[in-house]
Every structure is written in structure tokens, then in C-alpha cells.
Short mmCIF file of C-alpha atoms in Angstrom, two decimals:
data_model
loop_
_atom_site.label_atom_id
_atom_site.label_comp_id
_atom_site.label_asym_id
_atom_site.label_seq_id
_atom_site.Cartn_x
_atom_site.Cartn_y
_atom_site.Cartn_z
CA MET P 97 0.04 -0.02 0.01
CA VAL P 98 1.55 3.46 -1.11
CA GLY P 99 -0.08 6.29 0.77
CA LEU P 100 0.01 9.84 -1.08
CA ILE P 101 -0.40 12.96 0.85
CA GLY P 102 -1.28 15.94 -1.16
CA LEU P 103 -0.48 19.56 0.52
CA VAL P 104 -3.04 22.33 -0.88
CA PRO P 105 -1.13 25.62 -1.25
CA THR P 106 -2.59 28.57 0.31
CA ALA P 107 -4.00 31.06 -2.18
CA SER P 108 -2.10 34.12 -2.17
CA ALA P 109 -3.76 37.38 -2.42
CA ALA P 110 -2.97 39.66 -5.91
CA THR P 111 -1.57 42.96 -5.64
CA LEU P 112 -3.72 46.35 -5.96
CA ALA P 113 -2.97 48.29 -8.88
CA ASP P 114 -2.39 52.38 -8.27
CA ALA P 115 -2.58 52.21 -4.56
CA ARG P 116 -2.28 55.45 -3.35
CA TRP P 117 -3.01 57.57 0.21
CA THR P 118 -3.63 61.08 0.45
CA THR P 119 -4.31 63.45 3.24
CA SER P 120 -6.06 66.90 3.83
CA LYS P 121 -3.30 68.04 6.13
CA THR P 122 0.25 66.88 6.94
CA LYS P 123 0.97 68.59 10.16
CA THR P 124 1.52 66.30 12.80
CA GLY P 125 -1.16 66.31 15.90
CA ALA P 126 -3.55 68.09 13.22
CA THR P 127 -6.99 67.53 13.86
CA GLY P 128 -10.14 67.10 11.68
CA VAL P 129 -8.18 65.37 8.91
CA SER P 130 -9.43 63.27 5.95
CA TYR P 131 -7.57 60.51 4.47
CA THR P 132 -8.41 59.24 0.99
CA PHE P 133 -7.48 55.95 -0.07
CA SER P 134 -7.72 54.68 -3.76
CA PHE P 135 -6.78 51.79 -5.66
CA THR P 136 -7.76 49.46 -8.49
CA ALA P 137 -8.96 46.10 -8.04
CA ALA P 138 -6.69 43.05 -9.35
CA THR P 139 -9.32 40.08 -8.74
CA THR P 140 -12.75 39.73 -9.53
CA SER P 141 -14.67 38.74 -6.16
CA SER P 142 -17.30 39.53 -3.48
CA LEU P 143 -15.92 41.92 -0.98
CA SER P 144 -17.44 43.08 2.44
CA SER P 145 -14.54 45.22 3.83
CA VAL P 146 -11.21 47.14 3.01
CA THR P 147 -8.54 47.66 5.65
CA MET P 148 -6.09 50.68 5.66
CA THR P 149 -3.23 50.78 7.91
CA VAL P 150 -2.32 54.09 9.22
CA PRO P 151 0.56 55.58 11.47
CA SER P 152 1.21 54.72 14.87
CA GLY P 153 -0.58 57.16 17.16
CA THR P 154 -3.47 58.22 14.87
CA ALA P 155 -6.64 58.80 16.46
CA GLY P 156 -10.14 60.67 16.13
CA SER P 157 -13.49 59.84 15.85
CA VAL P 158 -13.70 58.56 12.23
CA SER P 159 -16.58 58.92 9.74
CA VAL P 160 -17.04 57.78 6.07
CA GLY P 161 -16.67 60.45 3.58
CA THR P 162 -17.11 60.04 -0.40
CA VAL P 163 -16.98 56.67 -1.68
CA SER P 164 -17.09 55.32 -5.17
CA PRO P 165 -17.95 53.20 -6.82
CA ALA P 166 -21.59 53.64 -5.92
CA ASP P 167 -21.70 49.75 -5.14
CA VAL P 168 -19.46 49.90 -2.31
CA ALA P 169 -21.02 53.18 -0.71
CA GLY P 170 -22.88 53.35 2.57
CA GLY P 171 -20.69 51.34 4.88
CA SER P 172 -19.01 52.10 8.24
CA VAL P 173 -15.89 52.78 9.63
CA SER P 174 -13.90 52.10 12.40
CA LEU P 175 -10.31 52.50 13.80
CA THR P 176 -8.54 49.88 15.84
CA GLY P 177 -4.82 50.69 16.85
CA THR P 178 -3.21 51.51 13.45
CA THR P 179 -6.06 49.87 11.24
CA LEU P 180 -8.90 51.67 9.69
CA THR P 181 -11.62 49.01 8.45
CA TYR P 182 -14.31 50.06 6.07
CA SER P 183 -17.37 47.58 5.99
CA PHE P 184 -20.22 47.52 3.72
CA THR P 185 -22.69 45.19 2.22
CA PRO P 186 -21.25 42.32 0.37
CA VAL P 187 -20.87 42.93 -3.41
CA THR P 188 -19.21 41.80 -6.23
CA VAL P 189 -16.41 44.26 -7.56
CA ALA P 190 -14.73 43.31 -10.84
CA SER P 191 -11.11 43.20 -11.64
CA GLY P 192 -10.15 46.67 -13.04
CA THR P 193 -12.68 48.67 -10.70
CA ALA P 194 -11.36 51.80 -9.41
CA VAL P 195 -12.28 52.31 -5.60
CA SER P 196 -11.97 55.50 -3.66
CA ILE P 197 -12.69 55.48 -0.05
CA GLN P 198 -12.36 58.78 2.13
CA ILE P 199 -12.47 58.76 5.81
CA ASN P 200 -12.95 62.00 7.76
CA GLY P 201 -12.57 63.19 11.54
CA LEU P 202 -8.79 61.71 12.02
CA THR P 203 -6.07 63.08 14.15
CA ASN P 204 -2.54 62.65 12.67
CA THR P 205 0.03 61.04 14.35
CA THR P 206 2.47 63.26 16.61
CA THR P 207 5.51 61.41 15.09
CA VAL P 208 7.37 63.02 12.40
CA GLY P 209 7.95 60.70 9.30
CA THR P 210 7.06 59.37 6.05
CA TYR P 211 4.62 56.67 5.90
CA THR P 212 2.60 54.20 3.47
CA SER P 213 -0.41 52.33 3.98
CA THR P 214 -1.22 48.88 3.53
CA VAL P 215 -4.47 48.34 1.85
CA SER P 216 -6.40 45.09 1.75
CA THR P 217 -9.77 44.20 0.24
CA ILE P 218 -11.84 41.37 2.37
CA ASN P 219 -14.33 38.65 1.61
CA ALA P 220 -15.97 37.20 4.49
CA GLY P 221 -12.78 37.86 6.66
CA SER P 222 -10.32 36.39 3.82
CA SER P 223 -8.19 38.83 1.96
CA VAL P 224 -8.34 39.18 -1.55
CA ASP P 225 -5.96 41.54 -2.92
CA THR P 226 -3.42 43.52 -1.02
CA GLY P 227 -1.37 46.73 -2.05
CA THR P 228 1.32 49.22 -0.56
CA THR P 229 0.37 53.21 -1.12
CA SER P 230 2.50 55.85 -2.18
CA ALA P 231 3.81 57.61 0.86
CA VAL P 232 2.60 60.81 3.09
CA THR P 233 5.11 62.55 4.75
CA PHE P 234 4.12 64.38 8.35
CA THR P 235 6.21 67.29 9.75
CA ALA P 236 6.15 69.60 12.56
CA GLY P 237 5.94 72.62 10.59
CA ALA P 238 2.97 73.74 8.32
CA LEU P 239 3.44 75.42 4.91
CA THR P 240 0.96 78.14 4.16
CA GLN P 241 -0.39 79.83 1.30
CA LEU P 242 -0.33 76.50 -0.69
CA GLY P 243 -1.01 76.34 -4.56
CA TRP P 244 -0.53 74.31 -7.75
CA SER P 245 -1.24 75.31 -11.46
CA ALA P 246 -0.75 73.74 -14.72
CA SER P 247 -0.37 75.39 -18.01
CA SER P 248 -2.61 72.75 -19.66
CA THR P 249 -4.83 70.44 -17.77
CA THR P 250 -5.85 68.37 -20.84
CA ILE P 251 -4.72 64.70 -20.12
CA GLY P 252 -1.84 63.67 -21.98
CA ALA P 253 -0.78 67.27 -22.94
CA THR P 254 3.01 67.22 -23.54
CA ASN P 255 5.34 70.26 -22.65
CA ALA P 256 3.24 71.26 -19.56
CA SER P 257 4.35 73.55 -16.85
CA TYR P 258 3.92 73.08 -13.38
CA THR P 259 4.09 76.02 -10.64
CA PHE P 260 3.99 75.12 -7.11
CA THR P 261 3.64 78.04 -4.58
CA PHE P 262 3.84 78.18 -0.84
CA THR P 263 5.13 80.20 2.29
CA THR P 264 7.52 78.45 4.62
CA ALA P 265 6.87 78.30 8.43
CA THR P 266 9.95 77.08 10.21
CA THR P 267 12.85 79.74 10.39
CA SER P 268 16.70 79.46 10.94
CA VAL P 269 16.97 75.95 9.32
CA ALA P 270 18.28 75.71 5.75
CA ILE P 271 16.28 74.40 2.97
CA THR P 272 18.56 72.24 0.66
CA SER P 273 15.45 70.31 -1.54
CA ILE P 274 11.83 70.58 -1.98
CA THR P 275 9.68 67.66 -2.96
CA MET P 276 6.44 67.89 -4.71
CA THR P 277 4.06 64.98 -5.67
CA VAL P 278 2.13 64.83 -9.16
CA PRO P 279 -0.75 62.66 -10.65
CA PRO P 280 0.50 59.05 -11.21
CA GLY P 281 1.44 58.72 -14.90
CA THR P 282 2.90 62.19 -15.01
CA ALA P 283 5.94 62.07 -17.44
CA GLY P 284 8.53 63.98 -19.20
CA THR P 285 12.00 65.33 -19.11
CA PRO P 286 11.46 68.29 -16.30
CA THR P 287 13.46 71.55 -16.52
CA LEU P 288 13.67 74.14 -14.00
CA GLY P 289 11.65 77.44 -15.01
CA THR P 290 11.36 80.72 -12.98
CA VAL P 291 11.95 80.22 -9.20
CA THR P 292 11.31 82.68 -6.45
CA PRO P 293 13.19 83.59 -4.60
CA ALA P 294 15.55 84.32 -6.91
CA GLY P 295 19.35 83.23 -7.46
CA LEU P 296 18.38 79.69 -5.97
CA GLY P 297 19.90 77.70 -8.90
CA GLY P 298 19.41 74.00 -8.27
CA THR P 299 18.10 71.16 -10.34
CA VAL P 300 14.71 69.24 -11.04
CA THR P 301 13.99 65.34 -11.01
CA LEU P 302 11.23 63.33 -11.71
CA SER P 303 10.89 60.02 -10.04
CA GLY P 304 7.56 57.94 -9.95
CA THR P 305 5.11 60.59 -8.72
CA THR P 306 7.39 62.83 -6.94
CA LEU P 307 9.32 65.84 -8.40
CA THR P 308 12.42 66.77 -6.42
CA TYR P 309 13.91 70.45 -6.64
CA SER P 310 17.49 70.19 -5.33
CA GLY P 311 20.82 71.44 -5.17
CA ILE P 312 19.68 74.74 -3.11
CA SER P 313 20.65 76.49 0.07
CA LEU P 314 18.35 78.89 1.71
CA LEU P 315 18.38 79.72 5.35
CA PRO P 316 14.77 81.75 5.98
CA LEU P 317 14.96 84.03 9.04
CA THR P 318 11.15 84.90 8.41
CA PRO P 319 8.54 82.96 6.57
CA THR P 320 9.28 82.89 2.82
CA ALA P 321 7.34 82.86 0.06
CA PHE P 322 8.35 80.54 -2.76
CA SER P 323 7.11 79.78 -6.48
CA ILE P 324 8.68 76.92 -8.35
CA GLN P 325 8.17 76.37 -12.05
CA ILE P 326 8.64 73.08 -13.87
CA ASN P 327 8.70 72.89 -17.48
CA GLY P 328 8.84 69.70 -19.87
CA LEU P 329 6.19 67.38 -18.15
CA THR P 330 3.37 65.33 -20.05
CA ASN P 331 0.08 65.27 -18.12
CA THR P 332 -1.53 61.92 -16.53
CA THR P 333 -3.54 60.25 -19.04
CA THR P 334 -6.32 59.57 -16.14
CA ALA P 335 -8.91 62.32 -15.56
CA GLY P 336 -9.34 63.19 -11.73
CA ALA P 337 -8.93 65.97 -9.40
CA TYR P 338 -5.17 65.79 -7.81
CA THR P 339 -3.66 67.58 -4.94
CA SER P 340 -0.09 67.95 -4.49
CA ALA P 341 2.10 67.42 -1.36
CA ILE P 342 5.06 69.37 -0.79
CA VAL P 343 7.76 69.16 1.69
CA THR P 344 10.76 70.96 2.45
CA ARG P 345 13.82 69.37 3.63
CA GLY P 346 17.12 70.08 5.19
CA ALA P 347 20.63 68.55 5.36
CA ALA P 348 20.53 64.90 4.84
CA GLY P 349 16.90 64.95 3.76
CA ALA P 350 15.61 66.21 7.20
CA LEU P 351 12.09 67.08 7.50
CA ILE P 352 11.17 70.61 7.78
CA ASP P 353 7.71 71.97 6.78
CA SER P 354 4.89 70.31 4.43
CA GLY P 355 1.58 71.11 3.42
CA VAL P 356 -1.06 69.98 0.73
CA THR P 357 -2.39 72.15 -2.12
CA PRO P 358 -5.66 72.55 -3.52
CA ALA P 359 -6.48 69.99 -6.22
CA VAL P 360 -6.13 70.66 -9.88
CA SER P 361 -8.57 68.75 -12.06
CA PHE P 362 -7.27 67.09 -15.42
CA THR P 363 -9.83 66.28 -18.04
CA GLY P 364 -10.15 64.82 -21.57
CA THR P 365 -13.06 63.87 -23.64
CA LEU P 366 -16.04 61.36 -23.76
CA ASN P 367 -15.65 58.81 -26.86
CA VAL P 368 -17.16 55.46 -28.03
CA ALA P 369 -15.66 53.14 -30.43
CA ALA P 370 -18.18 51.10 -32.13
CA PRO P 371 -18.14 48.76 -35.02
CA SER P 372 -17.48 50.22 -38.35
CA SER P 373 -20.16 47.75 -40.14
CA LEU P 374 -22.85 45.16 -39.20
CA THR P 375 -23.09 41.91 -41.08
CA LEU P 376 -26.26 39.89 -40.95
CA ALA P 377 -27.13 37.34 -43.42
CA THR P 378 -29.90 34.51 -43.65
CA THR P 379 -31.49 32.30 -46.12
CA LEU P 380 -34.93 33.04 -46.58
CA THR P 381 -37.47 30.25 -45.56
CA GLY P 382 -40.88 31.72 -46.18
CA SER P 383 -41.04 32.06 -42.17
CA ASP P 384 -40.36 34.76 -39.90
CA GLN P 385 -36.64 34.79 -38.66
CA ALA P 386 -34.61 36.50 -36.09
CA ILE P 387 -30.91 36.64 -37.15
CA VAL P 388 -27.98 37.91 -35.16
CA ASP P 389 -24.59 39.43 -36.32
CA VAL P 390 -22.21 36.81 -35.50
CA VAL P 391 -18.97 38.72 -36.33
CA PRO P 392 -16.91 38.96 -32.99
CA ALA P 393 -15.49 42.53 -33.75
CA ASP P 394 -19.29 43.60 -33.80
CA GLN P 395 -20.18 42.54 -30.48
CA GLN P 396 -18.67 45.40 -28.43
CA PHE P 397 -18.36 49.10 -27.92
CA THR P 398 -15.31 50.93 -26.10
CA VAL P 399 -16.40 53.86 -24.08
CA ASP P 400 -13.59 56.07 -22.38
CA ASP P 401 -15.15 59.02 -20.21
CA GLU P 402 -12.24 61.32 -19.18
CA THR P 403 -14.05 64.22 -18.55
CA ALA P 404 -14.07 63.50 -14.91
CA SER P 405 -17.47 65.18 -14.31
CA GLY P 406 -19.16 62.10 -13.02
CA ALA P 407 -22.19 63.27 -15.01
CA GLY P 408 -22.80 59.56 -16.53
CA TRP P 409 -23.23 59.14 -20.15
CA HIS P 410 -25.73 57.24 -22.51
CA ILE P 411 -25.07 55.48 -26.09
CA THR P 412 -28.00 56.05 -28.76
CA VAL P 413 -28.24 54.44 -31.89
CA SER P 414 -30.13 55.31 -35.22
CA ALA P 415 -31.01 53.53 -38.14
CA THR P 416 -32.44 54.25 -41.64
CA THR P 417 -35.01 52.03 -43.19
CA PHE P 418 -33.27 48.54 -44.43
CA THR P 419 -33.88 48.67 -48.02
CA THR P 420 -32.44 47.12 -51.49
CA GLY P 421 -33.59 50.22 -53.15
CA THR P 422 -36.56 48.39 -54.24
CA HIS P 423 -37.88 46.57 -51.31
CA SER P 424 -37.73 47.47 -47.80
CA LEU P 425 -38.19 45.91 -44.12
CA PRO P 426 -40.75 47.25 -41.70
CA ASP P 427 -39.71 50.30 -39.75
CA THR P 428 -41.04 48.97 -36.47
CA GLY P 429 -40.17 45.95 -35.20
CA THR P 430 -37.12 44.96 -37.57
CA PHE P 431 -33.69 46.36 -35.55
CA VAL P 432 -33.15 45.01 -31.98
CA PHE P 433 -30.33 45.69 -29.49
CA THR P 434 -29.91 43.59 -26.49
CA GLY P 435 -26.79 41.88 -24.43
CA SER P 436 -27.08 38.32 -26.02
CA THR P 437 -26.27 36.49 -29.36
CA SER P 438 -28.51 33.82 -28.61
CA SER P 439 -32.10 35.34 -27.98
CA ALA P 440 -33.56 38.31 -29.70
CA SER P 441 -35.60 38.85 -26.61
CA ALA P 442 -32.99 38.56 -24.09
CA ALA P 443 -33.70 41.07 -20.96
CA THR P 444 -29.60 41.17 -20.25
CA ALA P 445 -27.51 43.96 -20.81
CA PRO P 446 -24.18 43.93 -22.16
CA SER P 447 -21.21 42.75 -19.83
CA VAL P 448 -19.15 45.31 -18.61
CA THR P 449 -15.21 45.15 -18.21
CA CYS P 450 -12.69 47.94 -17.53
CA VAL P 451 -9.95 48.56 -19.92
CA THR P 452 -7.38 49.40 -17.30
CA SER P 453 -9.12 51.15 -14.57
CA CYS P 454 -12.64 52.50 -14.30
CA THR P 455 -15.78 53.06 -12.52
CA PRO P 456 -18.07 50.53 -14.05
CA PRO P 457 -21.04 52.06 -15.76
CA SER P 458 -24.27 50.76 -13.96
CA THR P 459 -27.04 51.03 -17.01
CA THR P 460 -30.65 51.89 -16.31
CA THR P 461 -31.80 50.69 -19.70
CA THR P 462 -34.58 48.10 -20.19
CA TYR P 463 -33.48 45.35 -22.65
CA PRO P 464 -34.20 44.45 -25.42
CA VAL P 465 -34.39 47.75 -27.31
CA ALA P 466 -36.18 48.27 -30.19
CA ILE P 467 -34.64 50.79 -32.57
CA THR P 468 -37.21 51.84 -34.73
CA THR P 469 -36.00 52.85 -38.46
CA ALA P 470 -37.17 55.52 -40.72
CA ALA P 471 -36.03 56.68 -44.29
CA SER P 472 -34.91 60.11 -43.13
CA SER P 473 -34.06 61.47 -39.63
CA PRO P 474 -34.65 58.08 -37.75
CA THR P 475 -35.33 58.64 -33.91
CA PRO P 476 -32.33 57.66 -31.67
CA ALA P 477 -33.21 54.90 -29.25
CA THR P 478 -30.60 54.70 -25.83
CA VAL P 479 -29.14 51.30 -25.84
CA TYR P 480 -26.82 52.05 -22.68
CA ALA P 481 -27.24 54.61 -20.14
CA ALA P 482 -24.66 54.81 -17.42
CA SER P 483 -26.23 56.43 -14.32
CA ALA P 484 -24.43 59.53 -12.86
CA GLY P 485 -21.07 58.89 -10.81
CA SER P 486 -20.34 55.67 -12.81
CA GLY P 487 -18.91 54.88 -16.11
CA LEU P 488 -15.50 57.08 -15.57
CA GLY P 489 -12.48 55.95 -17.10
CA SER P 490 -12.47 53.34 -20.20
CA ALA P 491 -14.63 50.34 -20.24
CA THR P 492 -15.64 47.78 -22.66
CA LEU P 493 -19.43 46.97 -23.08
CA GLY P 494 -20.30 43.39 -24.33
CA GLY P 495 -17.31 41.52 -26.13
CA SER P 496 -17.33 38.21 -28.12
CA THR P 497 -16.11 36.24 -25.13
CA THR P 498 -17.91 37.91 -22.31
CA PRO P 499 -21.09 36.16 -20.98
CA HIS P 500 -23.13 38.95 -22.53
CA PRO P 501 -22.02 40.26 -25.71
CA ILE P 502 -23.82 42.81 -27.65
CA GLY P 503 -26.32 41.24 -29.90
CA TRP P 504 -27.56 43.22 -33.18
CA TRP P 505 -30.88 41.44 -34.26
CA ILE P 506 -32.88 41.61 -37.22
CA ASN P 507 -36.39 40.28 -37.47
CA VAL P 508 -37.02 39.15 -41.09
CA PRO P 509 -40.83 38.63 -41.90
CA GLY P 510 -41.56 35.35 -43.83
CA ASN P 511 -42.83 37.60 -47.03
CA ALA P 512 -39.47 39.74 -47.23
CA ARG P 513 -37.90 39.50 -50.71
CA ALA P 514 -34.54 38.18 -51.41
CA GLY P 515 -31.98 41.00 -51.69
CA THR P 516 -29.09 42.77 -50.11
CA TYR P 517 -30.75 45.51 -47.75
CA SER P 518 -28.60 48.23 -46.46
CA SER P 519 -28.95 50.86 -43.74
CA THR P 520 -27.04 53.72 -42.29
CA VAL P 521 -26.28 53.12 -38.72
CA THR P 522 -25.30 55.76 -36.28
CA VAL P 523 -23.83 55.49 -32.81
CA THR P 524 -23.43 58.28 -30.57
CA VAL P 525 -22.03 58.82 -26.88
CA VAL P 526 -23.85 61.53 -24.91
CA SER P 527 -23.06 62.95 -21.84
CA GLY P 528 -25.46 62.54 -18.80
CA PRO P 529 -27.63 59.51 -17.91
#
């Protein structure tokens, strides 16, 4: 007899993408502070909570602020030791979903330092995904009159200039470098522009999400106003509102003052990529038929909402009468749109997949959608309506390999004449649900 013992490996959590942590105040011991944690889910799973570590000594009477997407909103938060736990009604969160959780009412640690946060998504007590955020720096001194502006706020714009302004608080400590955070995805070869106070010299580098202005030496005897212009940057390609955390440093990188600027919004456009043509074919039998477009490339839309408005959007389809030039199909009851290639009467919506990171659109449309044709000026029919607060970023609707591809259906009456019928189909995406 031979005995075989099998050891089942423990499932390991996937890594959260784009994990970030920002704070409304960076002075140690500050009260009434808001922390915002954002990340992109790596694994499709039911989730019931998210945990986020904070520095030792963090305190306060915590409450929930703004949470997205809407599916995970409406929860509660608790602080135990160095862990914030945000709990909500269990819901399935798809891979690629962008999540943002704001927690209010916090009191910062009293210990100067630079801290990251470990964020974990939880399903019924078991970790699903885990990630480590970018760092937040807390200092004893607080910069004032903070500001940040960009010469262009269009996503992906090149050769942009960013200008950071602030006034120092701590005196009689020499400043040798200054760091300024920028949105994830910022690129380019930065160069130094106009700087106040004049004559500081120095150089600037970009690493990850941090610009570092170094090679300077200034001993402020009174609070001193700074303005630092950085040229040669390429904007993030992800729409959103971004603050900048600014930190002044002394010898050997010693922390002096810090602060957080008001947010700058980077925006783009709202676009839809639709099939360039549709192909439907059948052999007439003398009976009514429902035929569907079986070409995989025709079974999806890709919608990219980079407006950062949160207004939602809707897709409309209009079509002229299907005609051979001599014979026509009826305008009513002929053209149908649904989330199925197996049934023209399916009540399912097309599947949703984030292209990279998105807030998945939540449709309010009822399926199937009947598209009434007309010889001229056909009336558009809404085939997908993303509710406000959803559909931000780039998402694919349907897809030939998904459970619910887009189904383009034609109902052909039994008395239809043989021939090649054509129609001009127009697909449009419009802001607003």
C-alpha cells in the first residue's frame, strides 16, 4: 500500500494596482483630517470590507466621506490601533474597478516621518487583494498659502508647465531640497523654470509621482514665499482631481515643513468606439426569422469617459430603413439591440469590463431595445445609459468572449423579398445618464 499526501497551497492575494493614500493635512497632531485611499481591484470577487493601515498614534472619531463606486458606498468605518476598517454590504467588485474611500475626523500622528499604508480588500474575513500605497509625509511645521497650477489641464498634454507656490513656516533651518507630488502617470524630462526667491539655482528630477528640486541652500529668517516652475512635463492620461503634497527638507533630507495644495482637475473627452459595419445574413425560408450579427468584432463598444465630471453618459443608436432600393423591411419591430447573441428577446445588459481602471458603468436601460428605423431622420434609441457617478474611465461593453456580448438582431418577416438590404446605423455617446 502506498500512501500519497497532497498539500494544498494557500491562495495568495493579488496585488492592488495604483494604490494611493492622500491626506488633507500633513502637520503632525492636526485634527479634523481626511484621508483618502484609492486603488484598482486586481481580482474579481465578492467584497465586504477594506482595511487600511495608518501611522501609530493616529486617532479621532472617524466617519465615512465620499466613496466610489456606488456599489461599495453606504458603509461604516472603525479605527482599531493602526487599522481603519471600512465595512459595507457584500457586493461583487470586478477586476479593474477603481475604488476610492474617504475617511474623515482623523487626528494625525504626532511623530514626524514618511508613511505608506497597506490596503487589503476582504471577502468574508479572507484577504483578496493587498497593496502598498505611495507615501505620505508628516512634519512638525505646516506650509501656508499653498497652490499648484498647470499650463494645460488636458490629459496627456505634452510640454506642460507646473507651478507650485507656498510660504515656509520654520525659520533658521536651511532648506536644501523640496519635493512636490504629481499625478500617477506624469512623465517627461523636467527642467527648471522661473523660481522665487531668485538666484537659488538647483536642478529638478522626476521619479514616480515625485518631483525633487535639489541643489539649493536657503536659510529663511522669516516665513518666505516660494514659487517654483517646472517645465517639460507630460500630463497624466487619467482624468481626475489631484492635490500636491509639498515638503521642504534640510541637510541629509531632514523634514522641515509640509502641506497639501488645493486640487487641480485634469480632464479629457467622452468617446465611443463602435463597429465600423454590421453583417447579418440569412437564407429566406418563407417563415419569420430573427438573425444576429455573428462577427466577434461587432459585439462590443468601448466607451472612454475622461471628462472627470461624473455626469454619466448614454449611447444612442439610430438607423435608416433597411432597403434594397426596391424593397424595404418594416420600420417598426425589425432592428433590436440586446446583451445576447442567442436570443433577440433577452433582457440582459451587455457585460462590462474595465480596459485598465474604471468606475464600471451601471445601466438604467431596459432590454431588449427596439430601434425604430426611418427613411430619413430616424429617432435615436438609447441602448445603454450609465448612471451619474459611474462609467468614469475606459470600459468595454459586451465582447464576444464575455457572458453577455452585444447582440445586433434583425427580425425578417416571412414575406421578405430576397436581396441585399442596407441601412445607415449611427452610434453616438452623449454626456448625462
